[in-house]
Tab-separated table of C-alpha atoms in Angstrom:
chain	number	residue	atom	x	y	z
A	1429	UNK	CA	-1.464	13.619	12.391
A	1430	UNK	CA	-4.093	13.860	10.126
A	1431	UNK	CA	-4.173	12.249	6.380
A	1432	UNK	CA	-3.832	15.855	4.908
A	1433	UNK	CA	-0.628	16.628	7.230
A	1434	UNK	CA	0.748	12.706	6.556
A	1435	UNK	CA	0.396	13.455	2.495
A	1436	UNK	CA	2.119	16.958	2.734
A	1437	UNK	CA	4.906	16.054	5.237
A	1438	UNK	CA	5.422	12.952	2.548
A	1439	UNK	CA	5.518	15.203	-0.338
A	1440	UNK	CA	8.593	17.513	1.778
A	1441	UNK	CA	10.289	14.305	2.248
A	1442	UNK	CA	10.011	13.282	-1.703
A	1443	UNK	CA	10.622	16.944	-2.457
A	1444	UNK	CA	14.045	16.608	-0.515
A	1445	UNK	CA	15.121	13.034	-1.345
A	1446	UNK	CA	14.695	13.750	-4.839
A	1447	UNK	CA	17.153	16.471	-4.927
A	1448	UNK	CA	17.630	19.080	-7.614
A	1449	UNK	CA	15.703	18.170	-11.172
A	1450	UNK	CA	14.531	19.595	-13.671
A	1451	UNK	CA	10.631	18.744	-14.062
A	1452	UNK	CA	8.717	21.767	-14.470
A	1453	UNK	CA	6.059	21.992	-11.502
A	1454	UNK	CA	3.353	20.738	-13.165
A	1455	UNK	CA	5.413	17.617	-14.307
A	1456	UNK	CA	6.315	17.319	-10.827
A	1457	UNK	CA	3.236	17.198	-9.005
A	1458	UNK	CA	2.944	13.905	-11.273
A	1459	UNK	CA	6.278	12.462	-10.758
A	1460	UNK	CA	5.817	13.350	-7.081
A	1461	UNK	CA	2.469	11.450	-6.378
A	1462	UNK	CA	3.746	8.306	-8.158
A	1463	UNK	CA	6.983	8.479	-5.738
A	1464	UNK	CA	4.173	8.846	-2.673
A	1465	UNK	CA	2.468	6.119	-4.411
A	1466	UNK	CA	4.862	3.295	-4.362
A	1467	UNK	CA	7.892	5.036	-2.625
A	1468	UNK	CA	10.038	4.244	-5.358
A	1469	UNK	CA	12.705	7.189	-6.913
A	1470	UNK	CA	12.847	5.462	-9.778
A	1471	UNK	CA	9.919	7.147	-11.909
A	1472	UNK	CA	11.960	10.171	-12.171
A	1473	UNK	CA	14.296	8.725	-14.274
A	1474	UNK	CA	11.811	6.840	-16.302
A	1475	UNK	CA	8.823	9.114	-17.116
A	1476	UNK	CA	8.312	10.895	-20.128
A	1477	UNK	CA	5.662	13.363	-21.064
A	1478	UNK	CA	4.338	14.593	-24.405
A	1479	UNK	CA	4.792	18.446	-24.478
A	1480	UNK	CA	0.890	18.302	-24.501
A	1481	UNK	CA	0.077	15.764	-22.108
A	1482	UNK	CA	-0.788	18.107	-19.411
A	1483	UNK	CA	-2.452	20.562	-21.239
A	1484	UNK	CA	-4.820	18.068	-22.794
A	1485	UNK	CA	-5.550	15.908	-19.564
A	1486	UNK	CA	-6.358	18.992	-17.643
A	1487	UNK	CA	-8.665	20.665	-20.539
A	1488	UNK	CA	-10.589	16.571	-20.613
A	1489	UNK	CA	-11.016	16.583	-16.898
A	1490	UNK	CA	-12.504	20.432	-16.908
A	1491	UNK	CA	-14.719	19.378	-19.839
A	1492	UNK	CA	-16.171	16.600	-17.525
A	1493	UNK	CA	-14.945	14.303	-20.629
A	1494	UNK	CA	-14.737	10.136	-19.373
A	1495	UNK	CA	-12.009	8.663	-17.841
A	1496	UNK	CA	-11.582	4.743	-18.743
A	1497	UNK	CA	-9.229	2.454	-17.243
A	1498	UNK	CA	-8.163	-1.203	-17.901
A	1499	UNK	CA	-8.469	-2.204	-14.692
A	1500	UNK	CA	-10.999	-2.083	-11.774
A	1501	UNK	CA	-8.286	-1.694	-9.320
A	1502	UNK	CA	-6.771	1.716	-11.577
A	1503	UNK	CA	-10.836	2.536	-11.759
A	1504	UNK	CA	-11.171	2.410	-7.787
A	1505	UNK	CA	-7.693	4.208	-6.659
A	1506	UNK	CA	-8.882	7.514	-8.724
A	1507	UNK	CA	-9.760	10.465	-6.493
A	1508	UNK	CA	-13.975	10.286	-5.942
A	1509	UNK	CA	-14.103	14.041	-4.992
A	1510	UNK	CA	-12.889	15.725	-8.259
A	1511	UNK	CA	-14.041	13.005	-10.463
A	1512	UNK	CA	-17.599	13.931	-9.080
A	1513	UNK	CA	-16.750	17.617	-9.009
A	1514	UNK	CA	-15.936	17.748	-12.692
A	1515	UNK	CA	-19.065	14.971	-13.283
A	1516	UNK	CA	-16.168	13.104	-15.193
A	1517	UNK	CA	-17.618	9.558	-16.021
A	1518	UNK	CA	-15.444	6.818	-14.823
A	1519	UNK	CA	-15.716	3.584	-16.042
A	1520	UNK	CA	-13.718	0.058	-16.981
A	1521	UNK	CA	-15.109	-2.210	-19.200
A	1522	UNK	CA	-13.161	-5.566	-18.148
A	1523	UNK	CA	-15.900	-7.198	-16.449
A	1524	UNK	CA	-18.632	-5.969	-19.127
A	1525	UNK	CA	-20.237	-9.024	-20.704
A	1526	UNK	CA	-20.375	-7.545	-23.904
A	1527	UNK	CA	-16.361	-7.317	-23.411
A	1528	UNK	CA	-16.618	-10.906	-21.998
A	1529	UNK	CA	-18.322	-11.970	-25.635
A	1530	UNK	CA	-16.126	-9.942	-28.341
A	1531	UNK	CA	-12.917	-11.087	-26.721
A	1532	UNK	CA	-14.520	-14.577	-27.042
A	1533	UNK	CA	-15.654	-14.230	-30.704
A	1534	UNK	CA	-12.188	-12.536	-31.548
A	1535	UNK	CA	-9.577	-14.464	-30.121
A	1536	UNK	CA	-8.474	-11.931	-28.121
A	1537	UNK	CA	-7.635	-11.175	-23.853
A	1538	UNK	CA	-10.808	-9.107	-22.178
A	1539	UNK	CA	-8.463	-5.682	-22.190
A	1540	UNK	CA	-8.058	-6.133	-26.200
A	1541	UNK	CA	-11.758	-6.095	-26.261
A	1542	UNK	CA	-12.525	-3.346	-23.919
A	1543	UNK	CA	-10.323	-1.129	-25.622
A	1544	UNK	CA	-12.224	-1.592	-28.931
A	1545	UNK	CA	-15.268	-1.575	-27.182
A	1546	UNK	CA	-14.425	1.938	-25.943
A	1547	UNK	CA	-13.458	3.542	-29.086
A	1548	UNK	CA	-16.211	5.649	-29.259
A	1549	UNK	CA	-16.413	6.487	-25.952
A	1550	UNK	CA	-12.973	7.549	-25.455
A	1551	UNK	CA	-13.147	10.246	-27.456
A	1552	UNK	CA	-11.684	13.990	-25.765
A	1553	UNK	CA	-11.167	11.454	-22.776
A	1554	UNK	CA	-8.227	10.004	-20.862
A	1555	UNK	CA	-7.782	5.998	-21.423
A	1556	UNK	CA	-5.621	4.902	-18.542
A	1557	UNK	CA	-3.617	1.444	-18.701
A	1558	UNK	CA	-2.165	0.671	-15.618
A	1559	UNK	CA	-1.727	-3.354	-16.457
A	1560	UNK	CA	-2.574	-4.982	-19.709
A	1561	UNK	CA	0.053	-4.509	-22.511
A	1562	UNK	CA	-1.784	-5.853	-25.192
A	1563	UNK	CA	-4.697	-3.102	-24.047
A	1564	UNK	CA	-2.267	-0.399	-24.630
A	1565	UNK	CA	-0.659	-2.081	-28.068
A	1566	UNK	CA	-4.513	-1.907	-29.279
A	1567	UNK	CA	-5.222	1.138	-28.458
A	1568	UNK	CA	-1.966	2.318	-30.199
A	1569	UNK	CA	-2.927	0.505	-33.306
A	1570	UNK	CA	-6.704	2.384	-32.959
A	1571	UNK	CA	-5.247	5.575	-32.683
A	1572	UNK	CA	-2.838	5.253	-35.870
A	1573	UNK	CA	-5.849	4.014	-37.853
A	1574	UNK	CA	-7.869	7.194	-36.307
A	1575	UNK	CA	-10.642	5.084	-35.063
A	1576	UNK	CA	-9.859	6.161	-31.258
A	1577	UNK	CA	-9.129	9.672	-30.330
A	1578	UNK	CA	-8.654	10.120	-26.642
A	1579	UNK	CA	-7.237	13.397	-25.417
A	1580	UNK	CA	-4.692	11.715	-23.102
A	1581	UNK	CA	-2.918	8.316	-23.414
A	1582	UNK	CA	-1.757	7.062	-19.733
A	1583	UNK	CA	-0.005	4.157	-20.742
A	1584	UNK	CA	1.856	2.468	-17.562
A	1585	UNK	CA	1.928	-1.251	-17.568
A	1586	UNK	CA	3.583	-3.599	-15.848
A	1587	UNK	CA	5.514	-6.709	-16.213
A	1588	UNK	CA	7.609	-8.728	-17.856
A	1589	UNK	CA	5.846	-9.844	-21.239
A	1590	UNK	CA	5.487	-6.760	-23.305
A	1591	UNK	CA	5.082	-3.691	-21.035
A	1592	UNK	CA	8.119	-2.288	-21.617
A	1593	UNK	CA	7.705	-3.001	-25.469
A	1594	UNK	CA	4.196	-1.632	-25.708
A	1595	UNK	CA	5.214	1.688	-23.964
A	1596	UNK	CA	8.037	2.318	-26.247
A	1597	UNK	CA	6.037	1.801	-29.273
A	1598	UNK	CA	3.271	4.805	-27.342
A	1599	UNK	CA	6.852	6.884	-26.625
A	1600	UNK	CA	7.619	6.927	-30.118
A	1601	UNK	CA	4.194	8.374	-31.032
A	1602	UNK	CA	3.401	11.910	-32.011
A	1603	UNK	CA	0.214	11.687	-29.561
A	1604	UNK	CA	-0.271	13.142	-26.163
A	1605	UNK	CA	0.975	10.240	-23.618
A	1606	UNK	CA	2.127	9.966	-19.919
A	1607	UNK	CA	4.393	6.509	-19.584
A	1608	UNK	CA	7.594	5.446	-18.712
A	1609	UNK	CA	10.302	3.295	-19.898
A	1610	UNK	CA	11.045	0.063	-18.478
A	1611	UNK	CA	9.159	-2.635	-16.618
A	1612	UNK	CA	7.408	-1.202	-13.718
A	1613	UNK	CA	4.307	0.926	-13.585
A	1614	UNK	CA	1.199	-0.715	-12.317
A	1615	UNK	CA	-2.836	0.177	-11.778
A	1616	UNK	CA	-2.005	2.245	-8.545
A	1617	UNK	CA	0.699	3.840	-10.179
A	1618	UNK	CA	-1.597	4.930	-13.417
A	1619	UNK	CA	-4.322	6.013	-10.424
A	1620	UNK	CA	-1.964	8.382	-9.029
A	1621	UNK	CA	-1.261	10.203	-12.587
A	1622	UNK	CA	-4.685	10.586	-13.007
A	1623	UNK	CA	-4.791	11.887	-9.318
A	1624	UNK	CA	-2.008	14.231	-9.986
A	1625	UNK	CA	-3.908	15.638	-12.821
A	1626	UNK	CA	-7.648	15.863	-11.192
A	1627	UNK	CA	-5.566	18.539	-8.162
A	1628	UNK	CA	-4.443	20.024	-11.098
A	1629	UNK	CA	-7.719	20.653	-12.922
A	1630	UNK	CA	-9.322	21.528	-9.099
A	1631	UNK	CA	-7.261	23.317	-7.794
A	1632	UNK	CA	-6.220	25.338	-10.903
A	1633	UNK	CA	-3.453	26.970	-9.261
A	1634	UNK	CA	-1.330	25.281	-12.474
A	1635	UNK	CA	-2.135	25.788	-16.575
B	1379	UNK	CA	-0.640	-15.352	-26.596
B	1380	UNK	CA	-3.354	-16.289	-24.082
B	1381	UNK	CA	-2.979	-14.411	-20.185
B	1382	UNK	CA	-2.389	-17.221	-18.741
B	1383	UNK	CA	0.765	-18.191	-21.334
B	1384	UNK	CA	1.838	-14.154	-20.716
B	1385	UNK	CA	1.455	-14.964	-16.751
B	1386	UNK	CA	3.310	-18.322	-17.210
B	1387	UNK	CA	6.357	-16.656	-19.710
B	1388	UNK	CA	6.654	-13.368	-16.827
B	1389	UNK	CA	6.722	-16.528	-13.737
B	1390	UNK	CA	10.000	-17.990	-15.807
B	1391	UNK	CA	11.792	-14.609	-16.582
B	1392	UNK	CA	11.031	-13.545	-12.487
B	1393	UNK	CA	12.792	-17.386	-11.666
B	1394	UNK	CA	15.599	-16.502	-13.819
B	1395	UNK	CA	16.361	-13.284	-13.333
B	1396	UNK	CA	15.890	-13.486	-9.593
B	1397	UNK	CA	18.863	-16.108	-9.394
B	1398	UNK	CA	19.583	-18.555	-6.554
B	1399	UNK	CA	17.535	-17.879	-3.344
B	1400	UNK	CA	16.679	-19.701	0.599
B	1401	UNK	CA	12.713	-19.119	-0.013
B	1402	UNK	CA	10.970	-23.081	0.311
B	1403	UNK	CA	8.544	-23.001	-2.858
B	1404	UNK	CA	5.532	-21.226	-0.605
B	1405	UNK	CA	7.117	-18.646	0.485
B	1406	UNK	CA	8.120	-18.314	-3.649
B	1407	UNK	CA	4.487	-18.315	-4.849
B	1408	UNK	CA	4.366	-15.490	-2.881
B	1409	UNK	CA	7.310	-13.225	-3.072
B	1410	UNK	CA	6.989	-13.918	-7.191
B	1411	UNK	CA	3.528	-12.788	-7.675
B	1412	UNK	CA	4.991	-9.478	-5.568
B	1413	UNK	CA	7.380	-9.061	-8.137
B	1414	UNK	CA	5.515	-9.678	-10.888
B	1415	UNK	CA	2.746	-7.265	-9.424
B	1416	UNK	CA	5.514	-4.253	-9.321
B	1417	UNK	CA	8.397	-5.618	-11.407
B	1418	UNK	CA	10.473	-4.773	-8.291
B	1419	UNK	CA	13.103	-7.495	-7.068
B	1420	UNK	CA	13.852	-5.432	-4.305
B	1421	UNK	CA	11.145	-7.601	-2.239
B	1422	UNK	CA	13.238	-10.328	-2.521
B	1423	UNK	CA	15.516	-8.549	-0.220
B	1424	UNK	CA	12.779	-7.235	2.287
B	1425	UNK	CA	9.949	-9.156	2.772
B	1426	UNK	CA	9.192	-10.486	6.048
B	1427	UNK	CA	7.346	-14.400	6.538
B	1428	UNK	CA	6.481	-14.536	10.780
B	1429	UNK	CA	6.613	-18.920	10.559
B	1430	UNK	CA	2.830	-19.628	10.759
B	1431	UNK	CA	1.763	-16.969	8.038
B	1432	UNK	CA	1.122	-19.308	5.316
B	1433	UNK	CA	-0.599	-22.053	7.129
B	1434	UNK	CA	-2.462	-19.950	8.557
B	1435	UNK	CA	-3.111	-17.415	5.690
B	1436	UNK	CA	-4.411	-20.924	3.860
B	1437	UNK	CA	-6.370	-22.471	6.497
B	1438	UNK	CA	-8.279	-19.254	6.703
B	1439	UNK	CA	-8.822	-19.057	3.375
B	1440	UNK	CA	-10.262	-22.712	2.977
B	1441	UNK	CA	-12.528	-22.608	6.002
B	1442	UNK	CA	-13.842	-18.853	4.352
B	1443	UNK	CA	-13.161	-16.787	6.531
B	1444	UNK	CA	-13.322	-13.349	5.997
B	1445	UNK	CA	-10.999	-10.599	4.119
B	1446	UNK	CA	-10.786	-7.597	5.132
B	1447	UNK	CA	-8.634	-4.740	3.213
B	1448	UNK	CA	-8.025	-1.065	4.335
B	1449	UNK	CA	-8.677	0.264	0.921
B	1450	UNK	CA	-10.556	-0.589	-2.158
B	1451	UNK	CA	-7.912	-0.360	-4.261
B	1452	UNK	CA	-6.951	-3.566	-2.482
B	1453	UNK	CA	-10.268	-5.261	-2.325
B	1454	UNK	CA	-10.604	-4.568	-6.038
B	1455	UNK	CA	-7.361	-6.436	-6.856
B	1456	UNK	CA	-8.129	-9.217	-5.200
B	1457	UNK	CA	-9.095	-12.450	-7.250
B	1458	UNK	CA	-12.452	-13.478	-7.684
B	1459	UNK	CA	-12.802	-16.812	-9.007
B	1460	UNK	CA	-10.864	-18.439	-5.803
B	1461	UNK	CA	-12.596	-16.123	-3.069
B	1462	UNK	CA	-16.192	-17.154	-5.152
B	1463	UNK	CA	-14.906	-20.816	-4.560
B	1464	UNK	CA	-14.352	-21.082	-1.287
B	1465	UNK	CA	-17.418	-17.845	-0.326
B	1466	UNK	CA	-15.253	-15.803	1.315
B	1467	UNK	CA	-16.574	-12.369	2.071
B	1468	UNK	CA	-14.019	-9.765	1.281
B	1469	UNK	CA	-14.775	-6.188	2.473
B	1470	UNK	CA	-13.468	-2.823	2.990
B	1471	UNK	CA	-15.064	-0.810	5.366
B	1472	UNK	CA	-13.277	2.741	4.496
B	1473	UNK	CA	-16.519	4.074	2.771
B	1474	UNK	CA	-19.343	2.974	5.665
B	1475	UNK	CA	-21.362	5.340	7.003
B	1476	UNK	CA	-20.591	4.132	10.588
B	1477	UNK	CA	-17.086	4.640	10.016
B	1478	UNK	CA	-16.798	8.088	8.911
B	1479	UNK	CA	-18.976	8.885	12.206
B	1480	UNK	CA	-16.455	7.078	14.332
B	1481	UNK	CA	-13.981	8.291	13.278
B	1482	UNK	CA	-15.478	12.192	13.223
B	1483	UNK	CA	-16.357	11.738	17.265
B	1484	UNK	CA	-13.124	10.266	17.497
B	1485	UNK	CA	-10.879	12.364	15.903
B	1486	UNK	CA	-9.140	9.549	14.096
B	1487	UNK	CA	-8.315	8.918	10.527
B	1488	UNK	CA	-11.098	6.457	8.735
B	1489	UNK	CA	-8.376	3.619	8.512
B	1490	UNK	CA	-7.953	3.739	12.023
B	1491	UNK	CA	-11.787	3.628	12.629
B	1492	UNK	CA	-12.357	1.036	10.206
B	1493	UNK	CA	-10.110	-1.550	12.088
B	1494	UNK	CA	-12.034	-0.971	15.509
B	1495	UNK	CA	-14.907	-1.286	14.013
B	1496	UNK	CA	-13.560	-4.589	12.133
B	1497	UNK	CA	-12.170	-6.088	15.169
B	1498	UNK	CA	-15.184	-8.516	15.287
B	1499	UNK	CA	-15.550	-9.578	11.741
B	1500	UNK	CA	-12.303	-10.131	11.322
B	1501	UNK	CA	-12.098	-13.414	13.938
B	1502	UNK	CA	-10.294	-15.508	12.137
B	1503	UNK	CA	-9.768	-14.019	9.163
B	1504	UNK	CA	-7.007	-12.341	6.854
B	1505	UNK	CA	-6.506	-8.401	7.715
B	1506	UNK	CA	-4.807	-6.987	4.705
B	1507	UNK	CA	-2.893	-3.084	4.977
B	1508	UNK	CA	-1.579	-2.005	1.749
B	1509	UNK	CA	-2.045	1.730	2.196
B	1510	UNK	CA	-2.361	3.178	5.579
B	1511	UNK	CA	0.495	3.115	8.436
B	1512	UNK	CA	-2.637	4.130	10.777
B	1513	UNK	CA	-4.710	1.189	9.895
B	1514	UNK	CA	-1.852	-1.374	10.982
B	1515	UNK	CA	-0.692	0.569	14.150
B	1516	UNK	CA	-4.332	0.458	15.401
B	1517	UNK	CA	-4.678	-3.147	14.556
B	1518	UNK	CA	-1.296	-4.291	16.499
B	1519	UNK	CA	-3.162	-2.511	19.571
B	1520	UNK	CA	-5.725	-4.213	19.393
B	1521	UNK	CA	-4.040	-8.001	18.844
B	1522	UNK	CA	-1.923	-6.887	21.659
B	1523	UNK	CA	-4.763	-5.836	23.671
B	1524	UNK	CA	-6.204	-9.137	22.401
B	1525	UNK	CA	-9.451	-7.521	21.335
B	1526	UNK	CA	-8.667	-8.497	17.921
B	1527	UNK	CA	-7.395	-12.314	16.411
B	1528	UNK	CA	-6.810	-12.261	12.706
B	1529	UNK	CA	-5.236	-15.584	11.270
B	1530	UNK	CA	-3.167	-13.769	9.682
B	1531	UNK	CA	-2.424	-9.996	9.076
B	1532	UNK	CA	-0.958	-8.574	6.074
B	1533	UNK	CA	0.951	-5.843	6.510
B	1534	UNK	CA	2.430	-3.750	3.214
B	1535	UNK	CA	1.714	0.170	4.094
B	1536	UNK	CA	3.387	2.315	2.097
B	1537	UNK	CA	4.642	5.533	2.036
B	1538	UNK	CA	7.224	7.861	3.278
B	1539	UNK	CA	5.482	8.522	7.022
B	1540	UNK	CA	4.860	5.824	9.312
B	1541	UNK	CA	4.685	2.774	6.717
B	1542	UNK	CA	8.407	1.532	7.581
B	1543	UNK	CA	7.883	2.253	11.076
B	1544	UNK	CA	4.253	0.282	11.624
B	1545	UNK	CA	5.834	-2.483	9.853
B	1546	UNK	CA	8.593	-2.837	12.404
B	1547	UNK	CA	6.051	-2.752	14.937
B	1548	UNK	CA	4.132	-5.616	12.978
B	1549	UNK	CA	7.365	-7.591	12.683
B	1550	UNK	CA	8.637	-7.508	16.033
B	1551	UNK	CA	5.307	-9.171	17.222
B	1552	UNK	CA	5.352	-13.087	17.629
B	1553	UNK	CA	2.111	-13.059	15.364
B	1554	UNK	CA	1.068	-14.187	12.366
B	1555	UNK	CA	2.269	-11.658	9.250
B	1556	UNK	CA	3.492	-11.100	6.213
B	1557	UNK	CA	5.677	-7.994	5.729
B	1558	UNK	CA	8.562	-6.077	4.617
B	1559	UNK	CA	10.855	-3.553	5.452
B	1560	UNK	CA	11.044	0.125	4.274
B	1561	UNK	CA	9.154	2.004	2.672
B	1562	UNK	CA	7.371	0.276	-0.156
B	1563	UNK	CA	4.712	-2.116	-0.564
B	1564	UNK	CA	1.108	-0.354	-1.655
B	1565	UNK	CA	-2.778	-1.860	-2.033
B	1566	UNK	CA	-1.403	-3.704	-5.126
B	1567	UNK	CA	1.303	-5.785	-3.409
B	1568	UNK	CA	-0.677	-6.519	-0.506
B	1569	UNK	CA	-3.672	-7.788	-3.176
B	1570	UNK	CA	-0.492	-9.661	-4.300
B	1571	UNK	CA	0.076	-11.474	-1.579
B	1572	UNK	CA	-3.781	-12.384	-0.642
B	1573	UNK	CA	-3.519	-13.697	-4.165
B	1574	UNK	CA	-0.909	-16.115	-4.083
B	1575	UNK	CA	-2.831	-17.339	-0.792
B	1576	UNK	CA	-6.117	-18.007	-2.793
B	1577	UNK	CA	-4.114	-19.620	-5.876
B	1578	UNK	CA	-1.987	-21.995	-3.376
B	1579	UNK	CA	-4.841	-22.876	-1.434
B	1580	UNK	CA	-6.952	-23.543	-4.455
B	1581	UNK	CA	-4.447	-25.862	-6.704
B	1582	UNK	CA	-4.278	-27.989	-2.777
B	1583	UNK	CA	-0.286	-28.391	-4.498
B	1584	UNK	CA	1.083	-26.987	-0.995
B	1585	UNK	CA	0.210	-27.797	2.082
């Protein structure tokens, strides 16, 4: 078989596994590719969308607007053909030495820095955190102050030390988000909304 | 609090909540980092140790011998500061030039090309799957055919077509691996794995 035939016989299996829900399709072809990414049901009882999510993530990906992830690994599992279709700047700052210095200066971990070393950047952009809790806490707190403004908020970390909290407190925002509730998520997970959304934008059978 | 306090804090919560277990403290290191990696117990309940994995993952790692992952997602997640230490190259060969030819006159997915055109470098070495059923299939050819002799394959497709099913394949081989069963597992977990590898044969605590 080839990849293309493996991905779409995966996505009948998902599509019959999962049984009757009630996602809209465009919803779906998110909650689908995170099942396909880490074969695990689970995300359809955990996600939750902003009513604009979509909208906005599709209308920053058509405008060739940047996407900017917390991790290299969420950075290098996002799809290479759309991304360059769209000329959509991708980028993580982690390893950035001027990242490397403010975190140094401030006290803080290297995805606190990035974050406010993006702020300016991320503007009409998606900021995706697939790992770093304390990235997405800061990037809630730049929001509410109205020093960040990205279009889309994928906010999926994972672990045991504040992931769960962080995405509740980006839940309970009036702010367009893509998260979950709970512990899991993860940088391939976070890759795979994004991925959702790029077919989206390309293929613009959807919004 | 610091990472490494964060890391330390999500390493006691795993202990507790995972509860009495058989695993001797190496084969720990590694199943908790998986966990912590997806926040997904369930790999307490399906990973797969063949006996000489870990000495042999280790020994290959402190003689630097080569990495090799089938994605970059992978590669990217794989720790620097302990493959720096002991200048091990760690590559990915989905993106090479000569690859996409091969695998064009072949008619085979890149994955699949990548590992025959691996099957050199990897002498030795760690041969890490996390993504693609066809990558780990072709590689358990060639050990059988003996035209390949990783130290240690790592074997953690995912997916819904083929991942359970190469994994069986991997298992039921008197080789060196480290596996599960089912469905899950993804680039993350396998960089999981690799990682616990570089940590235990860094610290020199075990074995």
């Amino acid at each position: 078989m080839k990849p293309l035939e493996i991905e779409s016989l995966s996505f009948s299996i998902i599509d019959r596994e999962a049984g009757k829900h009630d996602f809209p399709a465009e919803q779906w072809n998110i909650v689908q590719r995170m099942i396909h990414t880490s074969a695990d049901f689970e995300y359809m009882k955990t996600i939750c969308f902003h009513p604009k999510a979509i909208s906005n993530g599709i209308k920053a990906i058509r405008s060739g607007k940047p996407i900017i992830t917390d991790t290299e690994m969420a950075k290098s599992g996002i799809r290479k053909t759309e991304t360059a279709h769209f000329k959509i700047p991708v980028s993580c700052l982690i390893g950035n030495e001027d990242v490397k210095q403010y975190a140094k200066k401030h006290g803080t971990t290297r995805a606190f820095a990035a974050v406010d070393l993006a702020a300016d950047i991320m503007e009409g952009g998606i900021y995706v955190v697939g790992n770093a809790p304390t990235a997405l806490l800061r990037l809630i707190e730049l929001v509410k102050e109205k020093k960040a403004n990205p279009a889309l908020i994928i906010g999926l970390p994972v672990g045991f030390v504040n992931a769960a909290e962080s995405k509740a407190e980006l839940t309970a925002l009036d702010y367009p988000y893509i998260s979950n509730t709970g512990r899991k998520g993860g940088s391939n997970i976070a890759a795979s909304v994004v991925n959702a959304l790029l077919i989206m934008a390309f293929k613009n059978t959807i919004i």
